[in-house]
C-alpha cells in the first residue's frame, strides 16, 4: 500500500453535498389526470413510427410515384367526363366514348382493383425500404427496450407499428382509390352511381384494407426477423418477385395444378380482390377456403415471427 | 407496501442461470446493484422493468406483477446501458416521445423540458441525437427515464461517459429524487461513486444475491475478514502494544512508505469494529498520544465484494 493511494480518495470528492436535500414532490403517481387512456397506448408507438418514416426523402419519392399513377387515373376520369359531355347527342358520339372507356377507366370494380394492384408495386418498394426504420432498427439497435419498459403491452407495441405501416400503405392504395371512386361518381349526371356501386365501394374498402394490413403484417414479421434493410429487401424480392415466377413454373410443370398458386402472396391478394369485387377469374379453381387458409398461414407466420422476437429480449450472449 | 418486492425470482437461458432464487425487498432510497459481468444485474433490471418474463417467481412493483400488469410500469423509469436511440430525432423530440409512451398527452412537451432541465440537457434540447456526445446522450437517456416522474428509477450504468463534474451533478440528482421519495436502483462499475450515495447495496454473483444491506452492515458481517484500519499515531509502538494487550486487534502491520519503514503508520486487523471504535478514545486518552489519521482500508464496495465473492467460492479473497 502506498501513501499516494491513500491520500487521493475519489469517494471523498464525490461525497453527498449538504444541499442535496431539496425538493418538491417528484413522483407523478398521484396525478393520473396527466395520463392518456391505457387503451390508446399504441398511438404514440404509431406516431413515432410515422415520424421516423416521413422524415426520409425516399418516402416522399415513393409517395410521388404513387401520386403520378393516381393523377393519371384522376385526369382520365376528368377527360372522359368532359368527352362524354361534349359528344352527348352527337352522331357517332357514343362510339368513340365507349372505345375510350374500354381502355382507360370505366368506374367498374375491375378498374378500381387494377388501380390498387398497380399501386402495390410502389407499396412493395416503399415497405422494403421502410421496414428497417419502422421495425427492424428497434430490434437491431435494441430500441425495443425503450418501448417494453414503458406501460405498454406487447400487443400495443405491435398494434402501434401495424397502424403506422398500414397508414403508409393506405396513403398509396385505399385513400387514393376512394378519392377516384368519389371523383367518378361526382362527374356523373346524377349521384346514382354511389347507390348502384355499393359492391364496388365494399371491394375498395376490403381490398384496400387487406393490402394495407396484410402487407404490413408481413413486413412486421420479416423486419423483426431480418432487421437490416438489405436483408429485408432481399427477402421482400424473394416473396414478391421470385416466388410468383417459381410458382408459375411449378404450376405449369405440375400439369396446371392450382394448389401451387397458393404459395404466391400476390396471387392470394389478387384472388381476394376478385372475391371482394365480385369478379370472376380463373386464378384458382379449387375450394375457396384454400386461398383463405394460405393467406392466413402467411400472416400467421409473420405474426409468430414478430411475436417471438418481442418476447425474447436478448440480454446474454 | 414496499415499492419493489422480488420473490424467488429465477431466470434461465437454456441451461444457464441468469438469476437464481433472488429475494429482495427494496424501499425508497438509492440502491446500488454491484456484481461482475454475467452476475445477473442486467437480467434483474430487465425483469424488474417488465422486459423479460421470469422463469420462476415474481417481481412486484407496488404489489403488482410487473410482467403481467403493464400499467404499473407507469411508475417505473428505466435508463438502459446501451446507446440505442432514433438518431434523427432531436433530444427534446426523443424525450417527448418517450413521455407519450408513458401516457403523457398534451403535457408531454412541458414534462420533457422539465426532465431535460433536471438532467442538465435542456441547453441542447434541439440538437439531433446523432450529433450528441456520449455524455449528452447519457443525459438524454436519463431524462427519458425521468420524464413521467416515476416512483422507481432503474438505471443501468447511468454514469458511463459523463465527466467528473457531470457525475457529481447526476449523483446529486439521484439524491434529490431519493429525498423526494423515489426508489433509485443504480448499477454502475464505478463503485466508489455508488458507495458515496447509496443507502443500500445489493451484491450479485452468478445469478444470486450474495449480500444486501448498508455497506457498513455487510462489512460488519464478514467475521472471517477483520477490518483493516490504517492508523497514523504519534507513538505507534505504544498504541500497538496496548491494542494487542486489550484484544481489540488480532494483528498489526507497520506500513511501509516509499520503501522505508515508517513507524508512524499502523495497519490494524480489527475483528469487532464497533467495540474498537468505542474503546479507542479511552485508550488514546490513557496513553496520552495523538492520532492523525484513521482510515478503513477494506471497507469499500470493491473490497467487500471481493471478500463476498471469495466466501461464495468457498475460500478467502
Coordinates of C-alpha atoms in Angstrom, one line a residue:
Chain A
X1 CA 0.0 0.0 0.0
X2 CA 1.5 3.3 -1.0
X3 CA 0.9 6.7 0.5
X4 CA -0.4 8.1 -2.7
X5 CA -3.2 5.6 -3.0
X6 CA -4.4 6.6 0.5
X7 CA -4.4 10.3 0.1
X8 CA -6.2 10.5 -3.2
X9 CA -9.7 9.3 -2.4
X10 CA -12.2 10.0 -5.2
X11 CA -15.1 8.9 -3.0
X12 CA -14.4 12.0 -0.8
X13 CA -14.7 14.2 -3.8
X14 CA -18.0 12.7 -4.7
X15 CA -19.5 12.6 -1.2
X16 CA -23.1 13.8 -0.8
X17 CA -23.4 17.5 -0.9
X18 CA -25.1 19.2 2.0
X19 CA -27.6 21.0 -0.3
X20 CA -28.8 17.7 -1.7
X21 CA -31.9 17.5 0.5
X22 CA -34.2 19.6 -1.7
X23 CA -37.2 19.3 -3.3
X24 CA -40.7 19.3 -4.5
X25 CA -42.7 16.1 -4.8
X26 CA -41.2 14.5 -7.8
X27 CA -43.2 11.4 -8.4
X28 CA -46.3 11.5 -10.5
X29 CA -48.2 8.6 -9.2
X30 CA -50.7 10.9 -7.6
X31 CA -51.6 12.7 -10.8
X32 CA -53.5 10.2 -13.1
X33 CA -55.1 13.1 -14.9
X34 CA -51.9 13.6 -16.8
X35 CA -52.1 10.1 -18.2
X36 CA -53.5 9.1 -21.5
X37 CA -56.1 6.3 -21.5
X38 CA -54.3 2.9 -21.5
X39 CA -56.4 1.7 -24.4
X40 CA -54.8 4.3 -26.6
X41 CA -51.2 3.4 -25.6
X42 CA -50.5 2.1 -29.1
X43 CA -51.0 5.5 -30.7
X44 CA -47.7 7.1 -29.5
X45 CA -45.9 4.0 -31.0
X46 CA -47.6 4.6 -34.3
X47 CA -46.8 8.3 -34.2
X48 CA -43.1 7.7 -33.6
X49 CA -43.1 5.2 -36.5
X50 CA -44.8 7.6 -38.9
X51 CA -42.5 10.5 -37.9
X52 CA -39.4 8.4 -38.5
X53 CA -40.5 7.4 -42.0
X54 CA -41.9 10.7 -43.2
X55 CA -38.6 12.5 -42.3
X56 CA -36.8 10.5 -45.0
X57 CA -36.7 11.8 -48.5
X58 CA -37.1 8.3 -50.0
X59 CA -40.5 8.1 -48.6
X60 CA -41.6 11.2 -50.5
X61 CA -40.1 9.8 -53.7
X62 CA -42.4 6.8 -53.4
X63 CA -45.4 8.9 -52.4
X64 CA -44.7 11.0 -55.6
X65 CA -44.5 7.8 -57.7
X66 CA -47.8 6.7 -56.3
X67 CA -49.3 10.1 -56.9
X68 CA -48.3 10.0 -60.6
X69 CA -50.4 6.9 -61.1
X70 CA -53.3 8.5 -59.1
X71 CA -53.1 11.7 -61.1
X72 CA -53.2 9.8 -64.3
X73 CA -56.3 7.9 -63.3
X74 CA -57.9 11.1 -62.0
X75 CA -57.1 13.0 -65.1
X76 CA -58.6 10.3 -67.3
X77 CA -61.8 10.3 -65.3
X78 CA -62.0 14.1 -65.8
X79 CA -61.1 13.7 -69.5
X80 CA -63.8 11.0 -70.1
X81 CA -66.4 13.1 -68.2
X82 CA -65.6 16.1 -70.4
X83 CA -65.6 14.0 -73.6
X84 CA -68.9 12.5 -72.6
X85 CA -70.4 15.9 -72.2
X86 CA -69.0 17.1 -75.5
X87 CA -70.1 14.1 -77.5
X88 CA -73.5 13.8 -75.9
X89 CA -76.2 13.7 -78.6
X90 CA -73.7 13.9 -81.5
X91 CA -73.8 11.4 -84.3
X92 CA -71.2 8.6 -83.7
X93 CA -70.6 10.3 -80.3
X94 CA -71.1 7.2 -78.1
X95 CA -68.9 5.1 -80.2
X96 CA -65.6 6.8 -79.5
X97 CA -66.6 7.2 -75.9
X98 CA -67.2 3.5 -75.4
X99 CA -63.9 2.8 -77.2
X100 CA -62.1 5.1 -74.8
X101 CA -63.8 3.7 -71.7
X102 CA -62.8 0.2 -72.6
X103 CA -59.1 1.1 -72.5
X104 CA -58.8 3.6 -69.7
X105 CA -61.1 4.0 -66.7
X106 CA -64.6 2.8 -66.6
X107 CA -65.6 3.1 -62.9
X108 CA -66.1 -0.6 -62.6
X109 CA -64.8 -3.0 -60.0
X110 CA -62.0 -4.1 -62.3
X111 CA -60.7 -0.6 -62.8
X112 CA -60.5 0.1 -59.0
X113 CA -59.0 -3.3 -58.4
X114 CA -56.4 -2.6 -61.1
X115 CA -55.6 0.8 -59.6
X116 CA -54.8 -0.7 -56.2
X117 CA -52.9 -3.6 -57.8
X118 CA -50.9 -1.2 -59.9
X119 CA -50.1 0.8 -56.7
X120 CA -48.9 -2.5 -55.0
X121 CA -45.6 -2.3 -56.7
X122 CA -44.8 1.1 -55.3
X123 CA -46.1 -0.1 -51.9
X124 CA -43.9 -3.1 -52.0
X125 CA -40.8 -0.9 -52.7
X126 CA -41.8 1.6 -50.0
X127 CA -42.2 -1.1 -47.4
X128 CA -39.0 -2.8 -48.3
X129 CA -37.1 0.4 -47.8
X130 CA -39.1 1.5 -44.7
X131 CA -39.1 -1.9 -42.9
X132 CA -35.8 -1.3 -41.1
X133 CA -36.8 2.2 -40.0
X134 CA -40.2 1.2 -38.8
X135 CA -39.4 -2.1 -37.1
X136 CA -36.0 -3.6 -37.8
X137 CA -33.9 -1.0 -36.0
X138 CA -35.9 -1.5 -32.8
X139 CA -34.6 -5.0 -32.7
X140 CA -31.2 -4.4 -34.2
X141 CA -30.2 -1.5 -32.1
X142 CA -32.3 -2.6 -29.1
X143 CA -34.5 0.4 -29.1
X144 CA -37.2 -2.0 -28.2
X145 CA -36.1 -1.8 -24.6
X146 CA -37.5 1.8 -24.5
X147 CA -40.9 0.5 -25.5
X148 CA -41.1 -2.6 -23.5
X149 CA -40.1 -0.8 -20.2
X150 CA -43.0 1.6 -20.7
X151 CA -46.6 0.9 -19.7
X152 CA -47.3 -0.9 -23.0
X153 CA -48.5 -4.4 -23.6
X154 CA -46.6 -6.2 -26.3
X155 CA -49.7 -6.3 -28.5
X156 CA -50.0 -2.5 -28.1
X157 CA -46.5 -2.2 -29.5
X158 CA -47.5 -4.5 -32.3
X159 CA -50.7 -2.6 -33.0
X160 CA -48.8 0.8 -33.0
X161 CA -46.4 -0.5 -35.6
X162 CA -49.1 -2.1 -37.6
X163 CA -51.2 1.1 -37.6
X164 CA -48.2 3.2 -38.7
X165 CA -47.3 0.8 -41.6
X166 CA -51.0 0.4 -42.6
X167 CA -51.5 4.1 -42.7
X168 CA -48.4 4.5 -45.0
X169 CA -49.8 1.8 -47.3
X170 CA -53.3 3.1 -47.4
X171 CA -51.9 6.5 -48.3
X172 CA -50.9 4.9 -51.6
X173 CA -53.8 2.5 -52.1
X174 CA -57.0 2.8 -50.2
X175 CA -57.3 6.6 -49.8
X176 CA -56.5 7.5 -53.5
X177 CA -58.8 4.7 -54.7
X178 CA -61.6 6.1 -52.6
X179 CA -60.8 9.6 -54.0
X180 CA -61.1 8.2 -57.5
X181 CA -64.4 6.5 -56.7
X182 CA -65.8 9.7 -55.4
X183 CA -64.5 11.7 -58.3
X184 CA -66.0 9.2 -60.8
X185 CA -69.4 9.4 -59.0
X186 CA -69.4 13.2 -58.9
X187 CA -68.8 13.5 -62.6
X188 CA -71.9 11.6 -63.5
X189 CA -75.2 13.3 -64.3
X190 CA -76.7 12.0 -61.1
X191 CA -75.5 10.5 -57.8
X192 CA -77.0 7.2 -58.7
X193 CA -73.5 5.8 -59.3
X194 CA -72.9 5.8 -55.5
X195 CA -76.1 3.9 -54.8
X196 CA -75.6 1.4 -57.6
X197 CA -72.0 0.7 -56.8
X198 CA -72.1 -0.4 -53.2
X199 CA -70.4 -3.6 -54.1
X200 CA -67.6 -1.6 -55.6
X201 CA -67.2 0.5 -52.5
X202 CA -67.1 -2.6 -50.4
X203 CA -64.5 -4.0 -52.7
X204 CA -62.4 -0.9 -52.5
X205 CA -62.6 -0.8 -48.7
X206 CA -62.0 -4.6 -48.2
X207 CA -59.2 -4.9 -50.8
X208 CA -57.6 -1.6 -49.6
X209 CA -57.6 -2.8 -46.0
X210 CA -56.4 -6.2 -46.9
X211 CA -53.4 -4.8 -48.8
X212 CA -52.7 -2.3 -46.1
X213 CA -53.0 -4.6 -43.1
X214 CA -51.8 -7.8 -44.8
X215 CA -48.7 -6.4 -46.3
X216 CA -48.0 -4.5 -43.1
X217 CA -48.2 -7.7 -41.0
X218 CA -45.9 -9.5 -43.5
X219 CA -43.5 -6.6 -43.2
X220 CA -43.5 -6.6 -39.4
X221 CA -42.7 -10.3 -39.4
X222 CA -39.9 -10.0 -42.0
X223 CA -38.4 -6.9 -40.5
X224 CA -38.4 -8.3 -36.9
X225 CA -36.6 -11.4 -38.1
X226 CA -34.1 -9.8 -40.5
X227 CA -33.7 -6.2 -39.2
X228 CA -31.3 -4.9 -41.8
X229 CA -32.6 -3.0 -44.9
X230 CA -30.6 -5.1 -47.3
X231 CA -31.8 -8.4 -45.9
X232 CA -35.4 -7.2 -45.8
X233 CA -35.2 -6.0 -49.5
X234 CA -33.8 -9.4 -50.5
X235 CA -36.5 -11.4 -48.8
X236 CA -39.1 -9.0 -50.0
X237 CA -37.9 -9.5 -53.5
X238 CA -38.0 -13.2 -52.9
X239 CA -41.6 -13.1 -51.8
X240 CA -42.9 -10.7 -54.4
X241 CA -40.8 -11.3 -57.5
X242 CA -39.1 -14.6 -57.3
X243 CA -41.9 -16.7 -55.7
X244 CA -44.6 -15.7 -58.3
X245 CA -42.2 -16.8 -61.1
X246 CA -41.3 -20.1 -59.3
X247 CA -44.9 -20.9 -58.5
X248 CA -45.9 -20.2 -62.1
X249 CA -43.2 -22.5 -63.4
X250 CA -44.1 -25.3 -61.0
X251 CA -47.8 -24.7 -61.8
X252 CA -47.0 -25.4 -65.5
X253 CA -44.7 -28.3 -64.7
X254 CA -47.3 -29.9 -62.4
X255 CA -49.8 -30.1 -65.2
X256 CA -51.7 -26.9 -64.1
X257 CA -52.4 -27.8 -60.5
X258 CA -53.8 -24.7 -58.9
X259 CA -52.5 -25.6 -55.4
X260 CA -49.1 -24.3 -56.3
X261 CA -50.5 -20.8 -56.8
X262 CA -51.4 -20.8 -53.1
X263 CA -47.7 -20.2 -52.3
X264 CA -47.7 -16.9 -54.1
X265 CA -48.7 -14.0 -51.8
X266 CA -49.5 -11.8 -54.8
X267 CA -51.9 -14.4 -56.3
X268 CA -53.6 -14.7 -52.9
X269 CA -54.2 -11.0 -52.7
X270 CA -55.4 -11.0 -56.3
X271 CA -57.8 -13.9 -55.6
X272 CA -59.2 -12.0 -52.5
X273 CA -59.6 -8.8 -54.5
X274 CA -61.7 -10.6 -57.2
X275 CA -63.8 -12.1 -54.4
X276 CA -64.3 -8.7 -52.8
X277 CA -65.3 -7.0 -56.1
X278 CA -67.4 -10.0 -57.2
X279 CA -65.2 -10.5 -60.3
X280 CA -65.0 -13.9 -61.9
X281 CA -61.4 -15.0 -62.5
X282 CA -59.5 -18.1 -63.4
X283 CA -56.9 -17.6 -60.8
X284 CA -57.8 -20.6 -58.6
X285 CA -60.5 -23.2 -59.3
X286 CA -60.4 -25.2 -56.0
X287 CA -62.2 -24.8 -52.7
X288 CA -62.5 -21.1 -51.6
X289 CA -61.2 -21.9 -48.1
X290 CA -57.8 -22.9 -49.5
X291 CA -56.6 -19.4 -50.5
X292 CA -58.0 -18.0 -47.3
X293 CA -56.1 -20.7 -45.3
X294 CA -53.0 -20.0 -47.3
X295 CA -53.2 -16.3 -46.7
X296 CA -53.9 -16.9 -43.0
X297 CA -50.8 -19.1 -42.9
X298 CA -48.6 -16.4 -44.4
X299 CA -49.9 -13.8 -42.0
X300 CA -49.8 -16.3 -39.1
X301 CA -46.1 -17.0 -39.8
X302 CA -45.4 -13.3 -39.9
X303 CA -47.2 -12.7 -36.6
X304 CA -45.4 -15.6 -35.0
X305 CA -42.0 -14.2 -36.1
X306 CA -42.8 -10.8 -34.8
X307 CA -44.2 -12.1 -31.5
X308 CA -41.3 -14.4 -30.9
X309 CA -38.8 -11.6 -31.3
X310 CA -40.6 -9.3 -29.0
X311 CA -40.9 -12.0 -26.3
X312 CA -37.2 -12.7 -26.3
X313 CA -35.2 -9.6 -25.4
X314 CA -31.7 -10.8 -25.5
X315 CA -29.5 -9.9 -22.6
X316 CA -26.8 -12.5 -22.6
X317 CA -24.7 -14.0 -25.3
Chain B
X1 CA -46.1 -1.8 0.9
X2 CA -42.5 -1.7 -0.5
X3 CA -42.1 -0.2 -3.9
X4 CA -40.2 -3.3 -5.1
X5 CA -40.6 -6.8 -4.0
X6 CA -38.8 -9.7 -5.7
X7 CA -39.8 -13.1 -4.6
X8 CA -38.0 -16.4 -5.5
X9 CA -37.0 -14.9 -8.8
X10 CA -35.2 -17.1 -11.3
X11 CA -34.4 -16.8 -15.0
X12 CA -32.9 -19.5 -17.1
X13 CA -31.4 -19.1 -20.5
X14 CA -31.4 -22.7 -21.6
X15 CA -29.0 -24.3 -19.1
X16 CA -27.5 -21.0 -18.0
X17 CA -29.0 -19.5 -14.8
X18 CA -29.3 -15.7 -15.3
X19 CA -30.8 -15.4 -11.9
X20 CA -31.3 -18.0 -9.2
X21 CA -33.9 -17.6 -6.4
X22 CA -33.5 -14.0 -5.8
X23 CA -35.4 -12.4 -2.9
X24 CA -35.3 -8.7 -2.3
X25 CA -37.5 -6.0 -0.6
X26 CA -36.4 -2.5 -1.7
X27 CA -37.5 0.7 -0.1
X28 CA -37.2 4.3 -1.2
X29 CA -33.6 5.5 -1.4
X30 CA -30.7 4.8 -3.6
X31 CA -29.9 1.1 -4.0
X32 CA -26.7 0.1 -5.7
X33 CA -26.5 -3.1 -7.7
X34 CA -23.0 -4.5 -7.7
X35 CA -21.6 -7.5 -9.5
X36 CA -19.2 -8.6 -12.2
X37 CA -20.3 -9.1 -15.8
X38 CA -22.7 -12.0 -16.0
X39 CA -23.7 -11.7 -12.4
X40 CA -27.3 -11.1 -13.3
X41 CA -27.6 -7.4 -13.0
X42 CA -29.0 -6.7 -16.4
X43 CA -31.3 -9.7 -16.2
X44 CA -32.7 -8.4 -12.9
X45 CA -33.2 -5.0 -14.3
X46 CA -34.9 -6.3 -17.4
X47 CA -37.3 -8.4 -15.3
X48 CA -37.8 -5.5 -12.9
X49 CA -38.9 -3.3 -15.9
X50 CA -41.2 -5.9 -17.4
X51 CA -39.0 -6.7 -20.4
X52 CA -38.2 -10.2 -19.5
X53 CA -40.5 -12.9 -18.2
X54 CA -39.2 -14.7 -15.2
X55 CA -38.8 -18.4 -15.4
X56 CA -39.9 -18.7 -11.8
X57 CA -41.0 -16.3 -9.1
X58 CA -42.3 -12.7 -9.5
X59 CA -41.1 -9.1 -9.5
X60 CA -43.7 -6.9 -7.9
X61 CA -44.0 -3.1 -8.3
X62 CA -46.2 -1.7 -5.5
X63 CA -47.6 -5.2 -5.1
X64 CA -48.4 -5.8 -8.8
X65 CA -46.6 -8.2 -11.0
X66 CA -44.6 -6.1 -13.5
X67 CA -44.6 -8.7 -16.2
X68 CA -48.4 -9.2 -16.1
X69 CA -49.5 -5.6 -15.4
X70 CA -48.2 -3.2 -18.0
X71 CA -50.0 -0.3 -16.4
X72 CA -47.8 -0.5 -13.3
X73 CA -44.8 0.4 -15.4
X74 CA -46.1 3.9 -15.4
X75 CA -44.5 4.1 -12.0
X76 CA -41.1 3.0 -13.4
X77 CA -38.4 4.8 -15.3
X78 CA -35.6 2.8 -17.0
X79 CA -32.4 4.0 -18.4
X80 CA -30.7 1.2 -20.3
X81 CA -27.0 0.8 -20.7
X82 CA -27.0 0.6 -24.4
X83 CA -27.0 3.7 -26.7
X84 CA -30.0 2.8 -28.8
X85 CA -31.7 5.9 -30.0
X86 CA -33.6 7.2 -33.0
X87 CA -30.6 9.2 -34.3
X88 CA -32.6 11.6 -36.4
X89 CA -34.7 12.8 -33.5
X90 CA -33.8 15.8 -31.5
X91 CA -33.1 15.3 -27.8
X92 CA -36.4 17.1 -26.9
X93 CA -38.4 15.1 -29.5
X94 CA -37.0 11.8 -28.2
X95 CA -37.8 12.6 -24.6
X96 CA -41.2 13.9 -25.5
X97 CA -41.9 10.7 -27.5
X98 CA -40.9 8.6 -24.6
X99 CA -43.2 10.7 -22.3
X100 CA -46.1 10.0 -24.6
X101 CA -45.3 6.3 -24.4
X102 CA -45.7 6.7 -20.6
X103 CA -49.1 8.1 -21.1
X104 CA -48.4 11.8 -21.1
X105 CA -50.6 13.5 -23.6
X106 CA -50.5 17.2 -24.4
X107 CA -48.3 17.9 -21.4
X108 CA -45.5 15.7 -22.8
X109 CA -43.6 18.7 -24.0
X110 CA -43.6 20.5 -20.7
X111 CA -42.6 17.3 -18.8
X112 CA -39.9 16.6 -21.3
X113 CA -38.4 20.1 -20.9
X114 CA -38.6 19.7 -17.1
X115 CA -36.8 16.3 -17.2
X116 CA -34.1 17.8 -19.5
X117 CA -33.7 20.6 -17.1
X118 CA -33.2 18.2 -14.2
X119 CA -30.6 16.3 -16.1
X120 CA -28.8 19.4 -17.4
X121 CA -29.7 18.6 -21.0
X122 CA -32.0 21.5 -21.8
X123 CA -29.4 23.6 -23.4
X124 CA -29.0 21.1 -26.3
X125 CA -32.7 20.0 -26.4
X126 CA -32.9 21.0 -30.1
X127 CA -29.8 19.1 -31.1
X128 CA -30.1 15.8 -33.1
X129 CA -29.2 12.7 -31.1
X130 CA -26.7 11.7 -33.8
X131 CA -24.8 14.9 -33.2
X132 CA -24.7 14.5 -29.4
X133 CA -21.6 13.4 -27.4
X134 CA -21.7 10.3 -25.2
X135 CA -22.3 12.5 -22.1
X136 CA -25.2 14.3 -23.8
X137 CA -26.8 11.1 -24.9
X138 CA -26.4 9.7 -21.4
X139 CA -28.3 12.7 -20.0
X140 CA -31.0 12.3 -22.7
X141 CA -31.4 8.7 -21.7
X142 CA -31.8 9.7 -18.0
X143 CA -34.3 12.4 -19.0
X144 CA -36.5 9.9 -20.8
X145 CA -36.4 7.7 -17.7
X146 CA -37.5 10.7 -15.6
X147 CA -39.9 12.3 -18.0
X148 CA -43.1 10.9 -16.4
X149 CA -41.9 11.4 -12.9
X150 CA -41.8 7.8 -11.8
X151 CA -41.7 6.4 -8.3
X152 CA -39.0 3.9 -9.2
X153 CA -35.9 4.5 -11.3
X154 CA -33.9 1.7 -12.7
X155 CA -30.6 3.0 -14.1
X156 CA -28.1 0.7 -15.8
X157 CA -24.6 2.3 -15.8
X158 CA -26.0 5.8 -15.8
X159 CA -22.7 7.5 -15.2
X160 CA -20.9 6.0 -18.2
X161 CA -19.4 8.6 -20.5
X162 CA -20.2 11.5 -18.2
X163 CA -17.3 13.7 -17.0
X164 CA -16.4 14.1 -13.3
X165 CA -18.4 17.3 -12.9
X166 CA -21.4 15.8 -14.7
X167 CA -21.2 12.7 -12.5
X168 CA -21.4 14.8 -9.4
X169 CA -24.5 16.6 -10.8
X170 CA -26.1 13.2 -11.6
X171 CA -25.4 11.8 -8.2
X172 CA -26.8 14.9 -6.6
X173 CA -29.9 14.4 -8.8
X174 CA -30.3 10.8 -7.6
X175 CA -30.0 12.1 -4.0
X176 CA -32.7 14.7 -4.7
X177 CA -35.0 12.1 -6.2
X178 CA -34.4 9.7 -3.3
X179 CA -35.1 12.5 -0.9
X180 CA -38.4 13.2 -2.7
X181 CA -39.5 9.6 -2.1
X182 CA -38.2 7.8 -5.2
X183 CA -36.6 4.4 -5.2
X184 CA -33.4 4.7 -7.4
X185 CA -31.8 1.4 -8.4
X186 CA -28.4 2.1 -9.9
X187 CA -26.0 -0.4 -11.4
X188 CA -22.5 1.0 -12.1
X189 CA -19.0 -0.3 -12.4
X190 CA -17.8 3.0 -10.8
X191 CA -18.0 1.5 -7.4
X192 CA -16.6 4.5 -5.4
X193 CA -19.4 6.6 -6.8
X194 CA -22.1 4.2 -6.0
X195 CA -20.7 3.9 -2.5
X196 CA -20.8 7.6 -2.0
X197 CA -24.6 7.9 -2.5
X198 CA -26.2 4.5 -1.9
X199 CA -28.2 3.7 1.2
X200 CA -28.2 0.0 0.4
X201 CA -26.1 -2.2 -1.8
X202 CA -27.1 -5.5 -3.4
X203 CA -24.2 -7.7 -4.2
X204 CA -24.8 -10.2 -7.0
X205 CA -22.7 -13.0 -8.2
X206 CA -23.5 -15.9 -10.5
X207 CA -27.2 -15.0 -10.5
X208 CA -27.5 -15.0 -6.8
X209 CA -27.7 -12.2 -4.2
X210 CA -24.7 -12.9 -2.0
X211 CA -25.3 -10.0 0.4
X212 CA -27.6 -7.0 0.7
X213 CA -27.8 -4.1 3.1
X214 CA -25.9 -0.9 4.1
X215 CA -22.3 -1.3 3.2
X216 CA -21.1 -1.0 6.8
X217 CA -23.6 -3.6 7.9
X218 CA -22.5 -6.0 5.2
X219 CA -18.8 -5.3 6.1
X220 CA -19.6 -6.0 9.7
X221 CA -21.0 -9.4 8.9
X222 CA -17.7 -10.6 7.4
X223 CA -16.3 -12.0 10.6
X224 CA -13.6 -14.0 8.8
X225 CA -12.2 -10.8 7.4
X226 CA -11.2 -8.4 10.2
X227 CA -11.4 -4.8 9.1
X228 CA -8.1 -3.3 8.1
X229 CA -7.6 0.1 9.6
X230 CA -4.7 2.4 8.8
X231 CA -3.7 4.5 11.8
X232 CA -1.2 7.3 11.9
X233 CA -0.3 8.0 15.5
X234 CA 2.3 10.0 17.4
X235 CA 3.6 6.9 19.2
X236 CA 2.6 3.9 17.1
X237 CA 4.5 1.2 19.0
X238 CA 3.0 2.2 22.3
X239 CA -0.5 2.2 20.8
X240 CA 0.0 -1.1 19.0
X241 CA 1.2 -2.8 22.2
X242 CA -1.8 -1.5 24.1
X243 CA -4.3 -2.6 21.4
X244 CA -2.9 -6.1 21.3
X245 CA -3.0 -6.3 25.0
X246 CA -6.6 -5.3 25.1
X247 CA -7.6 -7.9 22.5
X248 CA -9.2 -5.2 20.3
X249 CA -7.0 -6.1 17.4
X250 CA -5.8 -9.5 16.1
X251 CA -2.8 -8.3 14.2
X252 CA -0.6 -5.2 13.5
X253 CA 1.5 -4.5 10.4
X254 CA 3.8 -1.5 10.2
X255 CA 3.1 0.4 7.0
X256 CA 6.0 0.9 4.6
X257 CA 6.1 4.2 2.9
X258 CA 8.4 4.9 0.0
X259 CA 10.3 1.7 0.6
X260 CA 11.4 2.7 4.1
X261 CA 9.9 1.6 7.3
X262 CA 7.7 4.3 8.7
X263 CA 6.9 3.7 12.2
X264 CA 4.1 6.2 12.4
X265 CA 1.8 4.1 10.2
X266 CA 0.0 1.0 11.5
X267 CA -2.3 -1.3 9.7
X268 CA -4.6 -2.9 12.3
X269 CA -6.7 -6.1 11.9
X270 CA -9.9 -5.3 13.8
X271 CA -12.4 -8.2 14.3
X272 CA -15.1 -6.2 16.3
X273 CA -15.3 -2.8 14.7
X274 CA -17.9 -1.3 17.0
X275 CA -16.1 -2.4 20.2
X276 CA -12.8 -1.0 18.7
X277 CA -14.3 2.4 17.9
X278 CA -15.9 2.6 21.4
X279 CA -12.7 1.7 23.2
X280 CA -10.2 3.7 21.1
X281 CA -10.8 7.2 22.5
X282 CA -10.3 5.9 26.1
X283 CA -7.1 4.2 25.1
X284 CA -5.8 7.2 23.4
X285 CA -6.5 9.4 26.4
X286 CA -5.0 6.8 28.7
X287 CA -1.8 6.6 26.7
X288 CA -1.6 10.4 26.1
X289 CA -0.9 10.1 22.4
X290 CA -2.3 11.7 19.3
X291 CA -3.9 10.1 16.3
X292 CA -3.6 12.0 13.0
X293 CA -5.4 9.6 10.7
X294 CA -7.8 6.6 10.9
X295 CA -8.7 5.2 7.5
X296 CA -10.5 1.9 6.8
X297 CA -8.6 0.1 4.0
X298 CA -11.0 -2.6 3.0
X299 CA -14.5 -1.3 3.7
X300 CA -15.1 -0.1 0.2
X301 CA -17.7 -1.7 -2.0
X302 CA -14.9 -3.2 -4.1
X303 CA -13.1 -4.7 -1.1
X304 CA -16.3 -6.1 0.4
X305 CA -17.4 -7.5 -2.9
X306 CA -14.0 -9.2 -3.2
X307 CA -14.4 -10.9 0.2
X308 CA -18.0 -11.9 -0.5
X309 CA -17.1 -13.5 -3.8
X310 CA -14.2 -15.2 -2.1
X311 CA -16.6 -16.6 0.5
X312 CA -19.1 -17.6 -2.1
X313 CA -16.5 -19.6 -3.9
X314 CA -15.6 -21.3 -0.7
X315 CA -12.3 -19.6 0.1
X316 CA -10.7 -16.3 1.1
X317 CA -10.1 -13.3 -1.3

